[in-house]
PDB file of C-alpha atoms in Angstrom:
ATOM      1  CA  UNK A   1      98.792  27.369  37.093  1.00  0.00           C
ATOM      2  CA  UNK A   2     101.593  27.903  35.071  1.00  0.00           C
ATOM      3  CA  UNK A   3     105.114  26.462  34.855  1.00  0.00           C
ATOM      4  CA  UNK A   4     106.655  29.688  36.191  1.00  0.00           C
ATOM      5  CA  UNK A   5     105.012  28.776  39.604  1.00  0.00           C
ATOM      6  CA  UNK A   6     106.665  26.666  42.427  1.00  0.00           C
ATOM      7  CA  UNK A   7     105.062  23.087  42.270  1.00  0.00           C
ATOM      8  CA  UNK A   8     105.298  23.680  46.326  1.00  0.00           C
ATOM      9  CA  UNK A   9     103.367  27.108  46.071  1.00  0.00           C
ATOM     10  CA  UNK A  10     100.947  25.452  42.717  1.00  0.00           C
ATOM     11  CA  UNK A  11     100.018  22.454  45.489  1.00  0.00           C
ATOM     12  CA  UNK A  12      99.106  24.320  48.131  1.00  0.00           C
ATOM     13  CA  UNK A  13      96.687  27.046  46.641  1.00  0.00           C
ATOM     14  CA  UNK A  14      95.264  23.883  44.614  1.00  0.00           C
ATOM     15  CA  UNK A  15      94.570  21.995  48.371  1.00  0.00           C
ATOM     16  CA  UNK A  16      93.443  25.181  49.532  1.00  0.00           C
ATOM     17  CA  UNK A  17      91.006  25.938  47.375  1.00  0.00           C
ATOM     18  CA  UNK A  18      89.737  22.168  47.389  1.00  0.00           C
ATOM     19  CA  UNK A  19      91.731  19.221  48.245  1.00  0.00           C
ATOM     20  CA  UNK A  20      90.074  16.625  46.583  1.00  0.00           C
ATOM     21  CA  UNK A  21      91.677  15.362  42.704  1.00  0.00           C
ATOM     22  CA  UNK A  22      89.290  13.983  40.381  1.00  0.00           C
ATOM     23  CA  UNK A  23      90.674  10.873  38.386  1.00  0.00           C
ATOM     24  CA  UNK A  24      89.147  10.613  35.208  1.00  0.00           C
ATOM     25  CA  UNK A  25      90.233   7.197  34.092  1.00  0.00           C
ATOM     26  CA  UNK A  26      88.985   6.289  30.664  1.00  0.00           C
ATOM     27  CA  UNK A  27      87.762   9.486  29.548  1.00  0.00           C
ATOM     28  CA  UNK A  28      88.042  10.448  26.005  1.00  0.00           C
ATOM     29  CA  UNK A  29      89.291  14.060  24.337  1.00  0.00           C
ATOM     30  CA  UNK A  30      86.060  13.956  23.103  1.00  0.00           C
ATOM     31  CA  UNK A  31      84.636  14.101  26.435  1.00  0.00           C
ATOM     32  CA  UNK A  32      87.199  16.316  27.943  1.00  0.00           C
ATOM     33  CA  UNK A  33      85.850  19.763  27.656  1.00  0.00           C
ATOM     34  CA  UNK A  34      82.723  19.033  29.308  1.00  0.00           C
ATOM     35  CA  UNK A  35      83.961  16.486  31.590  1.00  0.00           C
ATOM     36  CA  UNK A  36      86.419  19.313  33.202  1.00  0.00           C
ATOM     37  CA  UNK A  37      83.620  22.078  32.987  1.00  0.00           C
ATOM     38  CA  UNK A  38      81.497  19.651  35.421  1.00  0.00           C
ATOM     39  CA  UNK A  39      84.314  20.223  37.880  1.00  0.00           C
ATOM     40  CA  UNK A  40      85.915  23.129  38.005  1.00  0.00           C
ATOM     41  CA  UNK A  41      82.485  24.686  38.308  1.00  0.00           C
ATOM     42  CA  UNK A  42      81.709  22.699  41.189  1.00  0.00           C
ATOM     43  CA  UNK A  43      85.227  23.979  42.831  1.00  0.00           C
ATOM     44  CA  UNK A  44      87.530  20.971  41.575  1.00  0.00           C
ATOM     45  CA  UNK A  45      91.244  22.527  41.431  1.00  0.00           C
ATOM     46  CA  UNK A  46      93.110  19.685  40.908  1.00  0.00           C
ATOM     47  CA  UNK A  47      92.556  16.815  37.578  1.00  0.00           C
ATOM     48  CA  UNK A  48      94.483  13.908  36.620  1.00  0.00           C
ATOM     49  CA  UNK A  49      94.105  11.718  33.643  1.00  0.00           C
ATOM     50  CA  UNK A  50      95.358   8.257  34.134  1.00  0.00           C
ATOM     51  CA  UNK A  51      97.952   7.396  31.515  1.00  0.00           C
ATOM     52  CA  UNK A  52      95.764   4.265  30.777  1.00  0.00           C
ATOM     53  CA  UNK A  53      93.014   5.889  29.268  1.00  0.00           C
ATOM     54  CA  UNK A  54      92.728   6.664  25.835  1.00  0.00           C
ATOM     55  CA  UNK A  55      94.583   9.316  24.207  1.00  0.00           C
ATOM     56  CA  UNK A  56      95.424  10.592  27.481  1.00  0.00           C
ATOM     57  CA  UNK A  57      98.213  13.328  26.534  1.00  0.00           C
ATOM     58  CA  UNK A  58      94.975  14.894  24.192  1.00  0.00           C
ATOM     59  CA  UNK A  59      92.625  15.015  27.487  1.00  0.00           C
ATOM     60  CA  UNK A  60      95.739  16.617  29.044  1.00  0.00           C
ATOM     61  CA  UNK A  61      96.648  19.245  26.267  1.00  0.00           C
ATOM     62  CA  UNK A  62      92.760  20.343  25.848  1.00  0.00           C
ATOM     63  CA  UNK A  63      91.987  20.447  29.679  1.00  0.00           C
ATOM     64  CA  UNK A  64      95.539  22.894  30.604  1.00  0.00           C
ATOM     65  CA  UNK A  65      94.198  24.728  27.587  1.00  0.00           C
ATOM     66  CA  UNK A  66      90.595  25.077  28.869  1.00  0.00           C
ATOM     67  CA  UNK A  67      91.578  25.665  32.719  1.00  0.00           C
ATOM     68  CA  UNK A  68      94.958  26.883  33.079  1.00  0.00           C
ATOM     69  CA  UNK A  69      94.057  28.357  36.762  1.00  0.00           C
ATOM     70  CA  UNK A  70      93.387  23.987  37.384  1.00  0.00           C
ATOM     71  CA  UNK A  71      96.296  21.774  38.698  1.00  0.00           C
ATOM     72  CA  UNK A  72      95.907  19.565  35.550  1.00  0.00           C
ATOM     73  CA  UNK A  73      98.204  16.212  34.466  1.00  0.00           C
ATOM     74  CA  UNK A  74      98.596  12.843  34.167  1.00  0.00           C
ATOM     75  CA  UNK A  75      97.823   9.409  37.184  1.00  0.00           C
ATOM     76  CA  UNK A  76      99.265   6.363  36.650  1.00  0.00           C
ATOM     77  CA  UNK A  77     102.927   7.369  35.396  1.00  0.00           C
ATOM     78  CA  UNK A  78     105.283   5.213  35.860  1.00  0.00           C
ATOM     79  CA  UNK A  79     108.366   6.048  33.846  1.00  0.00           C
ATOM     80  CA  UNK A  80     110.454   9.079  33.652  1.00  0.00           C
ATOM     81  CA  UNK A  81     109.961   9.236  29.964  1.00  0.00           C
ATOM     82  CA  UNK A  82     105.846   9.457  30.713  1.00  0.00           C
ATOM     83  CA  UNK A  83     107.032  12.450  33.211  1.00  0.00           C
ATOM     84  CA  UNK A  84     108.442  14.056  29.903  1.00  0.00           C
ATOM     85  CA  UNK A  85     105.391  13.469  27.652  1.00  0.00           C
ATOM     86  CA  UNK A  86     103.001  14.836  30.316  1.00  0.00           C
ATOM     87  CA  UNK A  87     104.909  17.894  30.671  1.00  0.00           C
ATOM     88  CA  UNK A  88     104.914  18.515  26.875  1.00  0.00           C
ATOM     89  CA  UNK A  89     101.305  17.930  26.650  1.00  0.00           C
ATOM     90  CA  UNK A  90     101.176  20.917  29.047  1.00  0.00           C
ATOM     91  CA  UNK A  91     100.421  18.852  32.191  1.00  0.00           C
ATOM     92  CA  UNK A  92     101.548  20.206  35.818  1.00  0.00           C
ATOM     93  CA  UNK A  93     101.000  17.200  38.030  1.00  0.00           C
ATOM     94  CA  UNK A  94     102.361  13.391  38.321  1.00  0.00           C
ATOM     95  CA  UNK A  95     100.750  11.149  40.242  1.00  0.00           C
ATOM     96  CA  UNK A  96     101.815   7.310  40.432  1.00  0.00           C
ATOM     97  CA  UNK A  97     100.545   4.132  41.815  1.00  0.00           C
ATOM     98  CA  UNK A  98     103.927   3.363  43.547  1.00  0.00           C
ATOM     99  CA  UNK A  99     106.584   4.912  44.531  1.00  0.00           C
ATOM    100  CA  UNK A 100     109.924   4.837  41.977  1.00  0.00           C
ATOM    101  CA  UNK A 101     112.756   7.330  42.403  1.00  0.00           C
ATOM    102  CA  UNK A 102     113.195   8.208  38.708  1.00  0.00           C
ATOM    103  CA  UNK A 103     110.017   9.559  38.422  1.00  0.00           C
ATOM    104  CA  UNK A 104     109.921  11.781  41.289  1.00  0.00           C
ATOM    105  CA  UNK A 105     113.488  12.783  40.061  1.00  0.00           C
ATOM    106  CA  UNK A 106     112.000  14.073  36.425  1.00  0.00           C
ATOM    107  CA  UNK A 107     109.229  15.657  37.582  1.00  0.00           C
ATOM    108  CA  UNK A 108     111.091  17.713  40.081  1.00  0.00           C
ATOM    109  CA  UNK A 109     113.549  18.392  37.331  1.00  0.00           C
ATOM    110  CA  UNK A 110     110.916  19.750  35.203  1.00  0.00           C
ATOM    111  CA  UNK A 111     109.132  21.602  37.802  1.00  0.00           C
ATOM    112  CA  UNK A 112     106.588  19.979  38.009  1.00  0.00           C
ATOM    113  CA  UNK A 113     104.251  18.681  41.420  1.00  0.00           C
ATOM    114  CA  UNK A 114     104.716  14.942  42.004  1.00  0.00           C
ATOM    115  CA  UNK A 115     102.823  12.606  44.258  1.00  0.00           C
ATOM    116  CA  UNK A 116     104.098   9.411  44.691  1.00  0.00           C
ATOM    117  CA  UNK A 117     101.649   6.094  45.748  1.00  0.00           C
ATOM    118  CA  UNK A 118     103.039   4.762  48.863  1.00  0.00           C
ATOM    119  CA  UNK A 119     101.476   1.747  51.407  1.00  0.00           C
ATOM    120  CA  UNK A 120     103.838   2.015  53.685  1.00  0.00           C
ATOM    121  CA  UNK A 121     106.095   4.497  56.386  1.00  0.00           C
ATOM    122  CA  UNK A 122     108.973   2.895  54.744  1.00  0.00           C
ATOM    123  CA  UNK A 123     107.630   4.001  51.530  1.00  0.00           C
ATOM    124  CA  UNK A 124     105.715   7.105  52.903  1.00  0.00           C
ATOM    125  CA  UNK A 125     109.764   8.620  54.382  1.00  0.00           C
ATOM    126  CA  UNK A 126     111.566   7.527  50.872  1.00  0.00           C
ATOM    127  CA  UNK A 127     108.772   9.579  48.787  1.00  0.00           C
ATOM    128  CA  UNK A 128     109.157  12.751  51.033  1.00  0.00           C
ATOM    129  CA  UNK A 129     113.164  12.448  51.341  1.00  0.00           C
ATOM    130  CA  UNK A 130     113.289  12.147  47.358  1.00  0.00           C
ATOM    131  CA  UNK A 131     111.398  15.306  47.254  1.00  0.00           C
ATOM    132  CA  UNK A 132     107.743  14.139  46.780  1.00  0.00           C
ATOM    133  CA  UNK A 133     105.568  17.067  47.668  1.00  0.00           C
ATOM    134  CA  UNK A 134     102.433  14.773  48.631  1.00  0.00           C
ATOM    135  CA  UNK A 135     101.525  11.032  49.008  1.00  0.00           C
ATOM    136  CA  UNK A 136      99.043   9.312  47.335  1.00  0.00           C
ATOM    137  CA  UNK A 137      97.888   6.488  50.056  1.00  0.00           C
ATOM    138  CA  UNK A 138      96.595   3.539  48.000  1.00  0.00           C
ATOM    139  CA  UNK A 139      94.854   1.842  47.928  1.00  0.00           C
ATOM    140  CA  UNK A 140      93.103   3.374  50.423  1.00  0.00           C
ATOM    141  CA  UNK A 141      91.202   0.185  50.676  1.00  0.00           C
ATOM    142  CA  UNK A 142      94.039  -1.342  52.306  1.00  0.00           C
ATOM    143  CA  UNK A 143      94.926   1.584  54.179  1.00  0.00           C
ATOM    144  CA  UNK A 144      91.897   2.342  57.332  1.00  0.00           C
ATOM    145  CA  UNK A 145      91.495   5.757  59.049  1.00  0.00           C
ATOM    146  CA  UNK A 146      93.810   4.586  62.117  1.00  0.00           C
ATOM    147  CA  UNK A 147      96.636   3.633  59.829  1.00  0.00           C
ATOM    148  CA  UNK A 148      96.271   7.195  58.443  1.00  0.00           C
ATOM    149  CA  UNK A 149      96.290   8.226  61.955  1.00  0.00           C
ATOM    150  CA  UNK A 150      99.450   6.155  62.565  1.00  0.00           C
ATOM    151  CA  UNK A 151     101.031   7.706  59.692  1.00  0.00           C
ATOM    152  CA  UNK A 152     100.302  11.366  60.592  1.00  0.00           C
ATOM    153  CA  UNK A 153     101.848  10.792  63.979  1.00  0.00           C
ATOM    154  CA  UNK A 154     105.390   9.775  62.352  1.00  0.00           C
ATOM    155  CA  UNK A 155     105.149  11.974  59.074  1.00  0.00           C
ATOM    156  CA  UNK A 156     106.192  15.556  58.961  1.00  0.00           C
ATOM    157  CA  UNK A 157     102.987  17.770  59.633  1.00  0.00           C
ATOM    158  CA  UNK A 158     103.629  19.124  56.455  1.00  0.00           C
ATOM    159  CA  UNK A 159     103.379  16.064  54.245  1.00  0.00           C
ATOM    160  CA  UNK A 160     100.091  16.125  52.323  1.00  0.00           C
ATOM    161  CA  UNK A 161      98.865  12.354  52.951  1.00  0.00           C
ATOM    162  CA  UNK A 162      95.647  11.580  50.346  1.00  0.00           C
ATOM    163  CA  UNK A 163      93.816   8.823  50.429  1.00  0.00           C
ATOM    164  CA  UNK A 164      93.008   7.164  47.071  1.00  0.00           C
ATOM    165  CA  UNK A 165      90.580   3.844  46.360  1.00  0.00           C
ATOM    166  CA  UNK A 166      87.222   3.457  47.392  1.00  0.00           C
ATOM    167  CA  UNK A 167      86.499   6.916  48.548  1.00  0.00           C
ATOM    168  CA  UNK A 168      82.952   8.151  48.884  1.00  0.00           C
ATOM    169  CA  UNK A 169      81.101  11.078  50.288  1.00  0.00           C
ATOM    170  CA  UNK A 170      80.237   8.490  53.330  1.00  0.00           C
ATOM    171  CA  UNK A 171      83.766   7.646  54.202  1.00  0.00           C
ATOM    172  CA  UNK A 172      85.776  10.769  54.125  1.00  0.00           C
ATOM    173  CA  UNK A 173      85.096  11.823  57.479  1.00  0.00           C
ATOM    174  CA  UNK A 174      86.754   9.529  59.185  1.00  0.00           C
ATOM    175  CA  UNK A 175      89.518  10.090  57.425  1.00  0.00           C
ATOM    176  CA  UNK A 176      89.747  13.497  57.463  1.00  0.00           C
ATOM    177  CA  UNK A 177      89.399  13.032  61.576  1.00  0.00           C
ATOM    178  CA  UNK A 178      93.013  10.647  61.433  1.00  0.00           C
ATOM    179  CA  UNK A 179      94.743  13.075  59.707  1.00  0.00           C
ATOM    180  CA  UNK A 180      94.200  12.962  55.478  1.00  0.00           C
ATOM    181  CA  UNK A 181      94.644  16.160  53.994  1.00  0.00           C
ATOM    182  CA  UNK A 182      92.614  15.195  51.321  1.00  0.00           C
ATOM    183  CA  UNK A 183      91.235  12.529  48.969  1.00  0.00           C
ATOM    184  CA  UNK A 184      91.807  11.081  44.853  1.00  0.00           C
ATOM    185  CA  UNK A 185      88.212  10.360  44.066  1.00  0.00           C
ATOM    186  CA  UNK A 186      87.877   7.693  41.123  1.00  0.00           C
ATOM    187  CA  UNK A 187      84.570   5.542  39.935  1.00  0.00           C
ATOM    188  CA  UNK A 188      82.866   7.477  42.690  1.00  0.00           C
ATOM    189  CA  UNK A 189      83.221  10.820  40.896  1.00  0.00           C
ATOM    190  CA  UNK A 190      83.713  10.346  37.285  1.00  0.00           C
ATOM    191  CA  UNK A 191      83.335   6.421  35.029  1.00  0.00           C
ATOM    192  CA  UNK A 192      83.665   6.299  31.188  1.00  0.00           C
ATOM    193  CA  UNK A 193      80.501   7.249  29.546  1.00  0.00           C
ATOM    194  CA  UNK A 194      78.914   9.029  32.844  1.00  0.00           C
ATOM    195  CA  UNK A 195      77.299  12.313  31.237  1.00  0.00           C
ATOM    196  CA  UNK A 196      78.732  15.889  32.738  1.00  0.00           C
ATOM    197  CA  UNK A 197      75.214  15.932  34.350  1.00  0.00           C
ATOM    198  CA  UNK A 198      75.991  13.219  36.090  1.00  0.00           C
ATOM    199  CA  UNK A 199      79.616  13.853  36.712  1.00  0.00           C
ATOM    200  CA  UNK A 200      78.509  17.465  38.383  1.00  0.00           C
ATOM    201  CA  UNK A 201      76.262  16.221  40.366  1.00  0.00           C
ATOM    202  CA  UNK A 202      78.749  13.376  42.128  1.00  0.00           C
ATOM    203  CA  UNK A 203      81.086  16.425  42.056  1.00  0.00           C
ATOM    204  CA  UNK A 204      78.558  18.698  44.192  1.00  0.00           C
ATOM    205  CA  UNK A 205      78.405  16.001  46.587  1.00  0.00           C
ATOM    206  CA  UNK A 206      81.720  14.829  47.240  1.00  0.00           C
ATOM    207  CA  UNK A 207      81.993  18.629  47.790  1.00  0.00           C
ATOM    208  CA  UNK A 208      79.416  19.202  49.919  1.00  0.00           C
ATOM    209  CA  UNK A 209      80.354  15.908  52.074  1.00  0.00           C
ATOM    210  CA  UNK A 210      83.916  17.051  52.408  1.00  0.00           C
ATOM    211  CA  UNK A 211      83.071  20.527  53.545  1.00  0.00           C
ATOM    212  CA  UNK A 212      80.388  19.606  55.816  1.00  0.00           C
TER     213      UNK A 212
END
């Protein structure tokens, strides 16, 4: 993807393709190359590297590099000056724990795809009317199938809702049923130190699982 391309248009061939975002919390530059190989050839379109792992913005910079077809960037941002740093590190997408106005707000501003973590419809209809082109549900572990359901019923159809905590291959589907357009997949898919083996392997199945 590249930052001549609509964040709207970027999301939506990402989710296309595959609609699942790996979260590679605590993984190194070091590791990086590999890491990413593991899952863009096992279909992955969409990576985020928490902002509390280390080096982070060097993950970022050598993944866009590596994959520049991926929807690559930064989870956990919660300022509008981390919105800045992930865009100069080359990074496309900002997704956050919470909701927060000024980071929606810069990452629009910088064209840039943003998806807000909201718990609530309170939360879910502020995200979308600041301009929020998905929501990150979380943690999903507080958030069942029929509350997704209860959410797609009030949301726009258009709203990308994605679960995120505690997702496996075993629980997607009855999320998928209440509505979820798609899934953040964390310790499931990818922990610090798992080898790219390993890391393909959890990719093929969450794969597999979602498209059976």
């Amino acid at each position: 993807m590249t930052s001549t391309t609509q964040p709207t248009h970027a999301l939506a061939q990402a989710l296309a393709q595959l609609p699942l975002i790996a979260i590679l919390r605590g993984l190194t530059p070091a590791e990086a190359p590999a890491i990413g190989e593991a899952l863009v050839s096992s279909g992955f379109a969409i990576i985020e590297v928490p902002l509390n792992s280390p080096e982070p913005l060097h993950s970022i910079a050598a993944l866009t590099k590596l994959f520049p077809q991926t929807l690559i960037g930064a989870g956990t941002v919660l300022n509008a000056q981390q919105v800045k740093e992930v865009h100069a590190a080359g990074g496309r997408l900002v997704v956050a724990p919470n909701f927060n106005p000024a980071v929606v707000a810069q990452a629009l501003a910088l064209n840039m795809v943003v998806l807000p973590g909201v718990a609530t419809p309170t939360e879910a209809f502020a995200a979308l009317d600041a301009g929020a082109h998905g929501l990150k549900l979380f943690p999903a572990e507080m958030i069942s199938p029929a509350t997704v359901k209860a959410l797609r019923a009030v949301l726009p159809k258009s709203a990308a809702l994605m679960p995120v905590g505690g997702i496996t291959p075993d629980n997607m589907a009855a999320y998928r049923t209440a509505g979820a357009s798609g899934f953040g997949l964390g310790s499931a898919l990818y922990a610090p130190g798992r080898s790219a083996q390993a890391v393909q392997q959890q990719a093929q199945a969450f794969v597999k699982a979602f498209r059976g």
